[in-house]
Coordinates of C-alpha atoms in Angstrom, one line a residue:
X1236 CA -152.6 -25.2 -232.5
X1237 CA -153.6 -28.5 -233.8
X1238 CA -151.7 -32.0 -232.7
X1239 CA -151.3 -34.6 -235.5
X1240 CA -155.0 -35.8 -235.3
X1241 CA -156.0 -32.4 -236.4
X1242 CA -157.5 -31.6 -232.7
X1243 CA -156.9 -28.6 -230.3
X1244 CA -154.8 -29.5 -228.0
X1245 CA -156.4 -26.9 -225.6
X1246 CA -159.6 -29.3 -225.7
X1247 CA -157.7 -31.3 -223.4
X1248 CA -156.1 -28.9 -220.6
X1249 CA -152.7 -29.8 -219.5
X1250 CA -152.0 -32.6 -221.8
X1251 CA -149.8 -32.9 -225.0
X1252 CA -150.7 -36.2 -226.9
X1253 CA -149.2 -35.2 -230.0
X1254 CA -146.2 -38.0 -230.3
X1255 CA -146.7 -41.4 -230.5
X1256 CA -149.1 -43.1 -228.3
X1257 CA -146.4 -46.3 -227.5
X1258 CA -144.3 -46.2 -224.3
X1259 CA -141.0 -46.4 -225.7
X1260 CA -137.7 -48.2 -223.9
X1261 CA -135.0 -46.2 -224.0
X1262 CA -132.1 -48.7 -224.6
X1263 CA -130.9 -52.7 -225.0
X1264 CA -127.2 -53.8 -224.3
X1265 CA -125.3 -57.0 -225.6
X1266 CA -122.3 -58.0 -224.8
X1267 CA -119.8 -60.9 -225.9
X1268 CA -116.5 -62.4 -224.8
X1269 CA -115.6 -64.9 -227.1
X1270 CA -112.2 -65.5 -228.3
X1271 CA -111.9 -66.9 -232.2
X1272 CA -115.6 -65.9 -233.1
X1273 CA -116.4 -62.4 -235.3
X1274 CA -117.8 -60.8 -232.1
X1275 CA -118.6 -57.4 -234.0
X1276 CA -121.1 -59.4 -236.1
X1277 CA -122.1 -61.8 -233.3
X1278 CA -123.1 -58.4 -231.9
X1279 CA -124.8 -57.0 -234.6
X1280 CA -127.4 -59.6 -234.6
X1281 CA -128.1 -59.8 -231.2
X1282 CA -128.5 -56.0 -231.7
X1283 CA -130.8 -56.7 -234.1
X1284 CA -132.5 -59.1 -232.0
X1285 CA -133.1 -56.2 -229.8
X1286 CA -133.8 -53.3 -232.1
X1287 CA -137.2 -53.0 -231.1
X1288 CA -136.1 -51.0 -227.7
X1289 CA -134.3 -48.2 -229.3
X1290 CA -134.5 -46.9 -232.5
X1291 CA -132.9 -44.1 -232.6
X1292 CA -128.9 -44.7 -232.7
X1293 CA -127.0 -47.8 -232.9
X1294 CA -122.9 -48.7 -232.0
X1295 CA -120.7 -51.2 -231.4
X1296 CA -117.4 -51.1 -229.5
X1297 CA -114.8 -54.3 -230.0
X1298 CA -111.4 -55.2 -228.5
X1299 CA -108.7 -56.8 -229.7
X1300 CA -106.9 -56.9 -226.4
X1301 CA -105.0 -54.4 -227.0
X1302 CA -107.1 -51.3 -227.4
X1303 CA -110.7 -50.4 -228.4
X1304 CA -113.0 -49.4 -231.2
X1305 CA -116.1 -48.0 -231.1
X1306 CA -117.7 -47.3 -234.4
X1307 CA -121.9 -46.0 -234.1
X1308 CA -124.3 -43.5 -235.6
X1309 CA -127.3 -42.3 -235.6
X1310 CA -130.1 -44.5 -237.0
X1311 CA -131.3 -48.5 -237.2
X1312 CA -129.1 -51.2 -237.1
X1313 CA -129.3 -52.3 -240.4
X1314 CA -128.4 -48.3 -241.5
X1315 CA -125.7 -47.4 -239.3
X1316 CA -123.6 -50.9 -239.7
X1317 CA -122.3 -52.7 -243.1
X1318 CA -119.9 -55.2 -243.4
X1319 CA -117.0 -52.5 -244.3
X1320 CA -117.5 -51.0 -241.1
X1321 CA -118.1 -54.0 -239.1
X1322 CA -114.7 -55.4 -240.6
X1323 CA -112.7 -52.3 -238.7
X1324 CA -114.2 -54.0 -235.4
X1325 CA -111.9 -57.0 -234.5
X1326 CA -111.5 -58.7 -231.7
X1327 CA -112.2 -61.4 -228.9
X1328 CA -114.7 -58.9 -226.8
X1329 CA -117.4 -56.8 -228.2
X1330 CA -120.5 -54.5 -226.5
X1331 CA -123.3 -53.3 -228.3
X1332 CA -125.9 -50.6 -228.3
X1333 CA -129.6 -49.4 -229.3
X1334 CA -130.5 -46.6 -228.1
X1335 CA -134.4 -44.6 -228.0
X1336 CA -133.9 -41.3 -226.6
X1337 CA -136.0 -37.7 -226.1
X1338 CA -135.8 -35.7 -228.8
X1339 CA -133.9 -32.7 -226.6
X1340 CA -131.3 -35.4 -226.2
X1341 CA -131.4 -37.8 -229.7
X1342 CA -127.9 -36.4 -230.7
X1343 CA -124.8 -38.6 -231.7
X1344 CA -122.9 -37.3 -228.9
X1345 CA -125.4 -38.9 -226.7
X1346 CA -125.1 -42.1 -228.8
X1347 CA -123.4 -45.2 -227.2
X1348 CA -121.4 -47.1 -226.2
X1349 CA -119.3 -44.5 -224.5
X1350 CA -115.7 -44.3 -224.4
X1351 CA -113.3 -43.2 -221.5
X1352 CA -109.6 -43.0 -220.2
X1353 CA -108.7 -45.3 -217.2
X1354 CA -105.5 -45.6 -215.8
X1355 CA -104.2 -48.6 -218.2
X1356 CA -106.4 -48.1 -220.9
X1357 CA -110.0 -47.0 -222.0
X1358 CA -113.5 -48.1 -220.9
X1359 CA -116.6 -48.5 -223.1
X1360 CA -119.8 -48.3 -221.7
X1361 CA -123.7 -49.5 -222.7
X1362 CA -126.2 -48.6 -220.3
X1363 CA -130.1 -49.2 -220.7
X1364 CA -132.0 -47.3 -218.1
X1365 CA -132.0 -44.2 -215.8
X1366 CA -129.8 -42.8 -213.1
X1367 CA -132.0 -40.6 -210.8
X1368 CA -129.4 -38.6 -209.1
X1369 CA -127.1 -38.0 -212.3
X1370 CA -127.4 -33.9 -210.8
X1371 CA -125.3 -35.3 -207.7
X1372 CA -122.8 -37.9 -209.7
X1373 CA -121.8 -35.0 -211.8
X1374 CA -119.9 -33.1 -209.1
X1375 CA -117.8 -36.0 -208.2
X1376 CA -117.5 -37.2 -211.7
X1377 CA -115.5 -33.6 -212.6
X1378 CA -113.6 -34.3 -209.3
X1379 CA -112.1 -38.1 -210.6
X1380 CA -112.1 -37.5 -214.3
X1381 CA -109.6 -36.3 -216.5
X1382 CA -112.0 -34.5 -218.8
X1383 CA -114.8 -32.1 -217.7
X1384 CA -118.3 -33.3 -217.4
X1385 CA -120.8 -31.4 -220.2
X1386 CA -123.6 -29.9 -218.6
X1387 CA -126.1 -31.6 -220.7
X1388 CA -124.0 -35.3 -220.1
X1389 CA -126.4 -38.2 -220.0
X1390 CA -126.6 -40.7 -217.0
X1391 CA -124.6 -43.1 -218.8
X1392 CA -121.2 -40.4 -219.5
X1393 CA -121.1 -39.5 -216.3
X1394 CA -121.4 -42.9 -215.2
X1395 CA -118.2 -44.0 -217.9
X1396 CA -116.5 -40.6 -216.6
X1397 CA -116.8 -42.2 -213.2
X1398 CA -115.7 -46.0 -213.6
X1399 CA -112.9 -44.7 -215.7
X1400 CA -111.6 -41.8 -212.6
X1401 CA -112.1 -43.9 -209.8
X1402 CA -109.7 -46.2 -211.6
X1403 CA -107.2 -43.3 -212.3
X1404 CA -104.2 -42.3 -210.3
X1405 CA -106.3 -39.1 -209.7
X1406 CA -109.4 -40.9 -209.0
X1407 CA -107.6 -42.6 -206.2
X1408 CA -105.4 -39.9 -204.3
X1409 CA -108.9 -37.8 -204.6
X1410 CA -110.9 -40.1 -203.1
X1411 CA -108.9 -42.9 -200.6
X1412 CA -109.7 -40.5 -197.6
X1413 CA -113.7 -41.1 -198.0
X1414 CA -112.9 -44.4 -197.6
X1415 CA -113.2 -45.5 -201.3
X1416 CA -110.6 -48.6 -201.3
X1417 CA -110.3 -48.7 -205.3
X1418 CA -107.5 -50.2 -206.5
X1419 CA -105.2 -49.0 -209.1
X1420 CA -106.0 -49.7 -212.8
X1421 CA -108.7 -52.4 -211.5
X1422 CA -112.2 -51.5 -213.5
X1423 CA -113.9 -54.3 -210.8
X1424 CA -113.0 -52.4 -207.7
X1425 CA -113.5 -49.1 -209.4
X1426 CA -117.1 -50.2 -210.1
X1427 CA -117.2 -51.8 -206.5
X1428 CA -117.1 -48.5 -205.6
X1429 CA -119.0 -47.0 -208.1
X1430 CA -121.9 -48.6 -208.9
X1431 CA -123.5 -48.9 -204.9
X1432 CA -123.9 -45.0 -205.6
X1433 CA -126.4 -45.1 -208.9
X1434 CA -129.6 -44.3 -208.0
X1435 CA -132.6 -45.2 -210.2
X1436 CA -132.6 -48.4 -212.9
X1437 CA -129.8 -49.4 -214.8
X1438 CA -128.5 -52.9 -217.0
X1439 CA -125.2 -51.8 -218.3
X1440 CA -122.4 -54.2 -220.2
X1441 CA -119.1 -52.1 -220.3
X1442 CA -115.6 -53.3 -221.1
X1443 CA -111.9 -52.2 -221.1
X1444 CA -109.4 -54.1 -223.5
X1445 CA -109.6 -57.3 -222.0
X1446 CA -112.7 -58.1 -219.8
X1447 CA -116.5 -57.7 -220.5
X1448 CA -118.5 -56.8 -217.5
X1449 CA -122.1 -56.8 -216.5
X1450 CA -124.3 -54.8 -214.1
X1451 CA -127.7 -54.6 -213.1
X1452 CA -129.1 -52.7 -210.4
X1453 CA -130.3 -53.6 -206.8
X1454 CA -133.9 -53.1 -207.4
X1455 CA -133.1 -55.3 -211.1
X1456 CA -135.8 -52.3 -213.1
X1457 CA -134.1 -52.9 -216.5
X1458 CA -133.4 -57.1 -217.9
X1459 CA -129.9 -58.5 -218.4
X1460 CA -129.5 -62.2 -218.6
X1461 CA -126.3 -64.0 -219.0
X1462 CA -125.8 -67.2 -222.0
X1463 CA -123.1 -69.1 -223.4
X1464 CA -121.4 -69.7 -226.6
X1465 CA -119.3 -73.4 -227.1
X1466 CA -116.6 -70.6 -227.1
X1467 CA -117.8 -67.8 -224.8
X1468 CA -120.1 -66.1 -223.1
X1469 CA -123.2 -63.0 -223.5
X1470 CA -124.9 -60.6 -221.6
X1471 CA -128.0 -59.1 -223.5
X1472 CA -131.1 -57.3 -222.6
X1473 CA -133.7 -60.4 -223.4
X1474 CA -133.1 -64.1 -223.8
X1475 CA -134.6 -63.7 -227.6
X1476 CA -130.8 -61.9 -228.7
X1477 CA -129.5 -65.3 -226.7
X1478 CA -131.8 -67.4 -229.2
X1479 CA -130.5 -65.4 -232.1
X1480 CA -126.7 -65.6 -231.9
X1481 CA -126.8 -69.4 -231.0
X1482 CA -126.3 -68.9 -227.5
X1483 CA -127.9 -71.0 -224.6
X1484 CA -129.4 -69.2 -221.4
X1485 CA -127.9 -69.8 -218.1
X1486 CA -129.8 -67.3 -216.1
X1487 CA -130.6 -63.6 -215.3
X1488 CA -128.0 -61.6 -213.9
X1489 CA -129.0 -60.7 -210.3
X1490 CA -130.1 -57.3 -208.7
X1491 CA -127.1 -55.9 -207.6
X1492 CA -124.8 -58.5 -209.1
X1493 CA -121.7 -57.6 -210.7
X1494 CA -120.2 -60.0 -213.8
X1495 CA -116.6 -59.8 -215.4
X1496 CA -115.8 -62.3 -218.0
X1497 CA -112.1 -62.6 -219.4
X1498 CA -109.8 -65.3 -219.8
X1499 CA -109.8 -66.6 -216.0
X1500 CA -113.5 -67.2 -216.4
X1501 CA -116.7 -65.6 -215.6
X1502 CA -116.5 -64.5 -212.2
X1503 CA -119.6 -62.6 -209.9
X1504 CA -120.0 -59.7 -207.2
X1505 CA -122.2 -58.3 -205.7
X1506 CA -122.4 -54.5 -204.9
X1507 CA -126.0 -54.2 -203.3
X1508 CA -128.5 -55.7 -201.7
X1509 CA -131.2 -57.1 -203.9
X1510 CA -134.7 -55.9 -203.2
X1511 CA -136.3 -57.4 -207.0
X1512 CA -138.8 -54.7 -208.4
X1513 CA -138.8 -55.4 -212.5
X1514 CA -140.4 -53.9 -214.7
X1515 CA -144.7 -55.1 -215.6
X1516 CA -144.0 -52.8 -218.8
X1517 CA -141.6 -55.5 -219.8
X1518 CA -144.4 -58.5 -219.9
X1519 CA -147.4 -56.0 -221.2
X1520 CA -145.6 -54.5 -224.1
X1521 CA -141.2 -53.7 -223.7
X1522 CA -140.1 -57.2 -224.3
X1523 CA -140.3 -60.0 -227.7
X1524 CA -143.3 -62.2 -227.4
X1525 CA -140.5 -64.8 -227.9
X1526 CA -138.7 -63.6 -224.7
X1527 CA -138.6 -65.4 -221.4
X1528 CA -138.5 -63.2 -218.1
X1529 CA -138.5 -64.6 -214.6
X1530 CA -139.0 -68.2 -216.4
X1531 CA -142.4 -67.0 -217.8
X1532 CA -142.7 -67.3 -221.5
X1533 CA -143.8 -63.5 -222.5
X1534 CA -146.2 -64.6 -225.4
X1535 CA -148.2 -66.3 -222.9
X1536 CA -148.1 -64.3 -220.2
X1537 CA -149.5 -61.5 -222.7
X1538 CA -151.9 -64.2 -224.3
X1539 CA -153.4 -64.7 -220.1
X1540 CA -154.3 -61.2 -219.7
X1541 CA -155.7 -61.2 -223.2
X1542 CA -158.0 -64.1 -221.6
X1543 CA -158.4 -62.1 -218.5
X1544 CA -159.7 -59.3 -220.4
X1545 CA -162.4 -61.1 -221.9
X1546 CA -163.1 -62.6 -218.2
X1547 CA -163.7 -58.6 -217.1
X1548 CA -164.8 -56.9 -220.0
X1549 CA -167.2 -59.4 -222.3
X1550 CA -168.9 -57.8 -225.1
X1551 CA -171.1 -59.5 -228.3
X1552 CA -169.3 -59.2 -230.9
X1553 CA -168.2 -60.9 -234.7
X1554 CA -164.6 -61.0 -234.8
X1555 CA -161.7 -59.9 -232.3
X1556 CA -158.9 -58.1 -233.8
X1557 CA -155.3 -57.0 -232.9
X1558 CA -153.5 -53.6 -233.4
X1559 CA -150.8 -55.3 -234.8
X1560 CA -147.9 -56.5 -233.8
X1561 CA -148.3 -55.4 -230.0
X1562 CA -151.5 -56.0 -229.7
X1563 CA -151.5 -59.7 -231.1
X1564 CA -150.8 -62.3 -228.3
X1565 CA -153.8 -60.3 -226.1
X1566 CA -156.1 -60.3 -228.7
X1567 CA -155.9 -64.1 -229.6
X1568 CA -155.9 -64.9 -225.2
X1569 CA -159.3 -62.6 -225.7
X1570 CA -161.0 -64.7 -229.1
X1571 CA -159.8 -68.0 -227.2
X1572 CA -161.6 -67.1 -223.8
X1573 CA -164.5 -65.5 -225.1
X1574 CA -165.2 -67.9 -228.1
X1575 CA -165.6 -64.9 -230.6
X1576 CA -163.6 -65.7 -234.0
X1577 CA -160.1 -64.2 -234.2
X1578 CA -159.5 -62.1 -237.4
X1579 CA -156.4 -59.6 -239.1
X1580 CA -158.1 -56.5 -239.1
X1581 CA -155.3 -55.0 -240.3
X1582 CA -152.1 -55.3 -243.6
X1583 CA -149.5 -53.7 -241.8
X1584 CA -146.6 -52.5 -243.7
X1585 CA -143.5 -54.4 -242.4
X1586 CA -141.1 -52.0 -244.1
X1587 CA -141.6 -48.7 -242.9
X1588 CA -139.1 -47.7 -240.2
X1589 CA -138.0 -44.3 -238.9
X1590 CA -137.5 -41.6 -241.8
X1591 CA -135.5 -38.5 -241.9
X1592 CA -138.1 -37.3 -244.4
X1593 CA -140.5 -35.3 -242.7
X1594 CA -144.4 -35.2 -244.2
X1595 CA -147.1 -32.3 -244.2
X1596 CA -149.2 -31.5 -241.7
X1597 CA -152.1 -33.5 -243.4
X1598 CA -149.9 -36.2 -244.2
X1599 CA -149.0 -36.3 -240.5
X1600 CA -152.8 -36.7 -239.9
X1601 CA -152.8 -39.8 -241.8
X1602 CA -149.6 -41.5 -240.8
X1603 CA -150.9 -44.3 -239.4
X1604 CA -151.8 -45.4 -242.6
X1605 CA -148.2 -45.8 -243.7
X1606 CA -148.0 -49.1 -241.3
X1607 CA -151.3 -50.2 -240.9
X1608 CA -154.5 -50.5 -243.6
X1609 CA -157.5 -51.9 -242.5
X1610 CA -158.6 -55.2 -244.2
X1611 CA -162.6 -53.4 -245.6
X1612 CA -163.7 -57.1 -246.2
X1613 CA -162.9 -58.1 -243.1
X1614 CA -164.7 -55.2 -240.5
X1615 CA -167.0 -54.1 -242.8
X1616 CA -170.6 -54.2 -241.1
X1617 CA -169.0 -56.2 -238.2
X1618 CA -169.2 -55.6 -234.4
X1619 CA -165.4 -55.9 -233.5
X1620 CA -163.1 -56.1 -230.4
X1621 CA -160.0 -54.3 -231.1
X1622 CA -157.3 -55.4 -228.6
X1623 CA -154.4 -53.1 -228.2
X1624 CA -151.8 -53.4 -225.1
X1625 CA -151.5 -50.3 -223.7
X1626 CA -153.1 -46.5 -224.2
X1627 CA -150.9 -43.8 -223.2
X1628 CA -151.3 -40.2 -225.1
X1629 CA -154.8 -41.9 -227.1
X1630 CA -153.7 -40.7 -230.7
X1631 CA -153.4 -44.5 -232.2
X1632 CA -156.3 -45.6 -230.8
X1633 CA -158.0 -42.3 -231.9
X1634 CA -156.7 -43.1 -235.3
X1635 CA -157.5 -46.9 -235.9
X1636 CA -161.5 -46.0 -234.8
X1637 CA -161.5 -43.3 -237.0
X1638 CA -159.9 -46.0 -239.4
X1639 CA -162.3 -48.6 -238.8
X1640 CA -165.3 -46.7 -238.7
X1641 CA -164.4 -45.9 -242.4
X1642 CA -164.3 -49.0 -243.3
X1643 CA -167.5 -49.5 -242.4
X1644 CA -167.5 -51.5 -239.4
X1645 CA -170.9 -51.1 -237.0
X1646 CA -169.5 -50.9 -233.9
X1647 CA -166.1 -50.8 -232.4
X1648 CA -165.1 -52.5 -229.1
X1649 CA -161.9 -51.4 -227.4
X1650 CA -160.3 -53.7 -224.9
X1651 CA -156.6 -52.6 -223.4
X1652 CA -154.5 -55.3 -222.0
X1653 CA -153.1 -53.5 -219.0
X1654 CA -154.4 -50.6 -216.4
X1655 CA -154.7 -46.8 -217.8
X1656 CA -151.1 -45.3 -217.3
X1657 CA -151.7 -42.5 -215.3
X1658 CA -147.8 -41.8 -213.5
X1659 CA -144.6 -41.4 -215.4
X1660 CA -141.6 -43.5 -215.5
X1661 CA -138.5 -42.2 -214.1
X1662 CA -136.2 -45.5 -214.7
X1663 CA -135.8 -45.7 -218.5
X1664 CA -139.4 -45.6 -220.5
X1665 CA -140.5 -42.7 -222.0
X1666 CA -143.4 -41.0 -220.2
X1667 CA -142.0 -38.9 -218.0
X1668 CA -144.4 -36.5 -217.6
X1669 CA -148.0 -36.6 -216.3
X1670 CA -149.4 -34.1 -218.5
X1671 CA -148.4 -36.4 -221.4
X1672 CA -150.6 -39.5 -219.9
X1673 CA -155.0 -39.1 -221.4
X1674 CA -155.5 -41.1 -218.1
X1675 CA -154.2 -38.7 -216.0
X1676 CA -156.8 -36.2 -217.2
X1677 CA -160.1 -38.3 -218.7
X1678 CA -161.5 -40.9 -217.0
X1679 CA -162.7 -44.2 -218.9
X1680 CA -165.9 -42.8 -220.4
X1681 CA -164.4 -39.9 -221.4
X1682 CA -161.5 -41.4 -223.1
X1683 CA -163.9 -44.0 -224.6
X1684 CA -166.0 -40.8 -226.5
X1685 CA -162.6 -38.9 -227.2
X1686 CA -161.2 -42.0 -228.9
X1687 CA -164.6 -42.5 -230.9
X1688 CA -165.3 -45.9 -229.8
X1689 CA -168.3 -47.5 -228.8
X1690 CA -167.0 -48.8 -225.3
X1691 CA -164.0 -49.3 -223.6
X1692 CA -162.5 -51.4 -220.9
X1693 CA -159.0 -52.3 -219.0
X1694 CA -157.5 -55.1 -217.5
X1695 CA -157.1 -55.2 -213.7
X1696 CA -153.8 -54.2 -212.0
X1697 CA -154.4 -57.6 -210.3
X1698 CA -155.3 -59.9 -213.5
X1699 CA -151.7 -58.5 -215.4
X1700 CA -149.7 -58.8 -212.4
X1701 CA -151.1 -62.7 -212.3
X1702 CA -150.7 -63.3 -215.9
X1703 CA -146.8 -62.5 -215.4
X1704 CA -146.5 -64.7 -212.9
X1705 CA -144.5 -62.6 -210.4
X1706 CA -145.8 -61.9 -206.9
X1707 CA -146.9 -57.9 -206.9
X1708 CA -144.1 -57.1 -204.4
X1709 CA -141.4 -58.3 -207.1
X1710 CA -142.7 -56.2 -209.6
X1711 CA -142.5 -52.4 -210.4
X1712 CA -145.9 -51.0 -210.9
X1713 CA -145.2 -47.0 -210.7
X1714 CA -146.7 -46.3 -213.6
X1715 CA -149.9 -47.9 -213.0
X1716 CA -150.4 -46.7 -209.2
X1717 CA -147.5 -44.1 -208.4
X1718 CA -146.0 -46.3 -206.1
X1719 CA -142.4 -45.6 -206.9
X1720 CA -140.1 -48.4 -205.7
X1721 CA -137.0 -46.2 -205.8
X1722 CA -137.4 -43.0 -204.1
X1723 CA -137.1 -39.8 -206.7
X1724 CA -134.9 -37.4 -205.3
X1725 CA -136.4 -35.4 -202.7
X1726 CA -137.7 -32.8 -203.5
X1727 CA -138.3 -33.2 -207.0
X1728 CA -141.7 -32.5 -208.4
X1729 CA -143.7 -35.3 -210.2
X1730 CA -144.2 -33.2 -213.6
X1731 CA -147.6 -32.9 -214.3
X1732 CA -148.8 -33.1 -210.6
X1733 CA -149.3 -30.0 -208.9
X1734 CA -147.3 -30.1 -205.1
X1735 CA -146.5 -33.9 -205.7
X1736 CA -143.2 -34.7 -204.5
X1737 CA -141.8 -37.9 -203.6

């Protein structure tokens, strides 16, 4: 059996690299209390702001204080919403959802936001991340809730199941004698309660018919920040959806703060102790360029470890080129530290999205080609540094040498703006397995001759943490050196690593 480049997979023992070759993010959240503004299309665009960390299904839930609807499908934002349907979502209160998910799960039932019973009324629910011990929350879910929990229920039902129970008469004569003190009808007590038992990463916006809430956990794995509106406030995923709907960033939500937001004002709780650990993925590749995390402008930050890439791994070359978009703010950091002319390599096709058309097998082969086409005038008989953020299965790279080299350039330099990937994410970005990571089974050099190119080099686990601007201890970095801030389970296996455990 071939993968899409037309290679054996069992050439390479123990790994599948036959999806794509970018980490993908498996969710962004908006939210927006704002009474007298068209909050389903205030949250549209900030969803559109945000499409870029989940791809796969879109939805919107709005209240008009009296009850909620949720209207969402399967698709991009600018498929799944038109103004008919966004005209059925009126309101003062609104959440929003994107949502990238693994293909066993990319369903609409798993599409969000979610919607619940409480005890006065129904929850909606948008969560980006990944509750660890979902297994465990399960069991007491189907004790609280007045519906049975699915067997295959994502982290984010059982976690609306739970927030709407433990706020249910039943919720509450089940549970007052293990010492939960969750008060009647009340959605902040009930996530008091409920939110100090999620394990793993999480940024969640929910909302029952009158309030807009906010959570973010302890270790603060996934973004939220909070803005205002001259008439409201949001809660989004990155400051770039603030920028888009007009509103003006006040500051991040804390690790293990809770926010509710109604009519008496925005008011904040905390539920756990924070101990920051965000995301590096977020500053190398997750996040807009035009995003700012931490107070550090992401377009820069990505731009500094282009420059310290140069610093580690100078080669002679005639033009440095990006794999666009990604790949852009690194490779012009690299041409401004090195001195070596920055060029487009590459005419990528800005229209091509997801399609429901599947190709051939030898179309498949050549799908890169349908977003990027290399510029033959411009690499042609040229010694080039091809900058790209981040290699995690090895097909695009594979690909874009293969392209290049057709296009007749000489030689073919290629520089990755972070450290090889070599453990898998268990708090919301898809690699979850080892066996899917090339630098879990090739070193450098071998990589290097597998992807085609002349020579290949990394930045430093030390140069990208310093080009965020975050102190290493603030910063997850599991992915780059297994060193899991959040404990998995015990006893859970580390796929991919033979009598791992953590």
């Amino acid at each position: 059996m071939c993968n899409d480049e037309g290679v054996r997979e069992d050439e390479l023992p123990g790994a599948d690299f036959s999806d794509s070759d970018k980490p993908k993010d498996e969710c962004g959240v908006f939210g927006v209390w704002a009474p007298g503004e068209e909050v389903s299309r205030l949250t549209y665009f900030g969803l559109y702001a945000l499409q870029h960390r989940g791809q796969q299904s879109a939805g919107i839930a709005a209240s008009d204080g009296k009850s909620i609807m949720v209207y969402k499908d399967m698709g991009l934002v600018s498929q799944v919403f038109n103004d008919e349907a966004l005209s059925t979502l009126e309101g003062h209160l609104a959440i929003g959802h994107v949502r990238y998910a693994t293909k066993a799960a990319a369903q609409w039932k798993h599409s969000q936001p979610m919607l619940g019973p409480t005890a006065t009324g129904s929850i909606a629910l948008a969560n980006n991340g990944n509750v660890t011990n979902a297994a465990q929350l399960r069991d007491l879910a189907n004790k609280v809730s007045h519906r049975p929990i699915d067997d295959d229920a994502t982290g984010t039902q059982i976690i609306t199941a739970l927030l709407g129970g433990y706020g249910t008469e039943k919720g509450c004569e089940q549970h007052l004698g293990e010492g939960v003190q969750t008060e009647r009808g009340s959605l902040i007590e009930a996530a008091k309660n409920v939110l100090p038992r999620l394990q793993g990463g999480f940024s969640m916006v929910f909302m029952d018919e009158r309030t807009l809430y906010g959570a973010r956990d302890p270790h603060g794995l996934r973004p939220l920040v909070l803005g205002r509106l001259d008439t409201g406030w949001v809660l989004a995923s990155e400051t770039a959806a603030l920028d888009i709907v007009g509103a003006s960033f006040i500051r991040e939500v804390e690790p293990g703060e809770l926010i509710a937001i109604d009519s008496d004002g925005m008011r904040s709780f905390t539920f756990g102790k924070a101990t920051p650990h965000g995301c590096v993925f977020e500053y190398v590749y997750i996040a807009r360029p035009d995003t700012r995390i931490a107070g550090r402008s992401i377009s820069l930050a990505r731009q500094e470890m282009g420059a310290a890439l140069a610093r580690e791994h100078p080669v002679d070359a005639d033009y440095v080129i990006a794999t666009p978009e990604s790949g852009t703010p690194a490779a012009i950091g690299y041409a401004q530290e090195s001195g070596i002319p920055y060029a487009q390599g590459f005419v990528k096709n800005s229209y091509v999205g997801r399609t429901f058309i599947q190709p051939t097998q030898s179309l498949r082969q050549r799908g890169i080609r349908l977003k990027l086409n290399p510029l033959r005038d411009i690499v042609q008989g040229k010694r080039l540094v091809v900058v790209d953020d981040s290699i995690v299965r090895g097909n695009t790279q594979r690909q874009i040498v293969r392209m290049l080299r057709e296009a007749g350039a000489s030689e073919i330099h290629v520089r990755i703006s972070s450290p090889p990937v070599g453990w898998p994410c268990f708090f919301g970005i898809d690699f979850p397995t080892r066996a899917e990571l090339i630098s879990s089974v090739m070193d450098v050099d071998a990589i290097c001759e597998w992807i085609g190119a002349d020579s290949l080099g990394y930045l430093s686990l030390e140069d990208m943490v310093a080009a965020s601007g975050q102190p290493a201890d603030n910063l997850c970095l599991a992915c780059f050196n297994g060193q899991y801030p959040v404990p998995v389970p015990p006893g859970t296996p580390i796929p991919g690593t033979p009598g791992v455990t953590k």
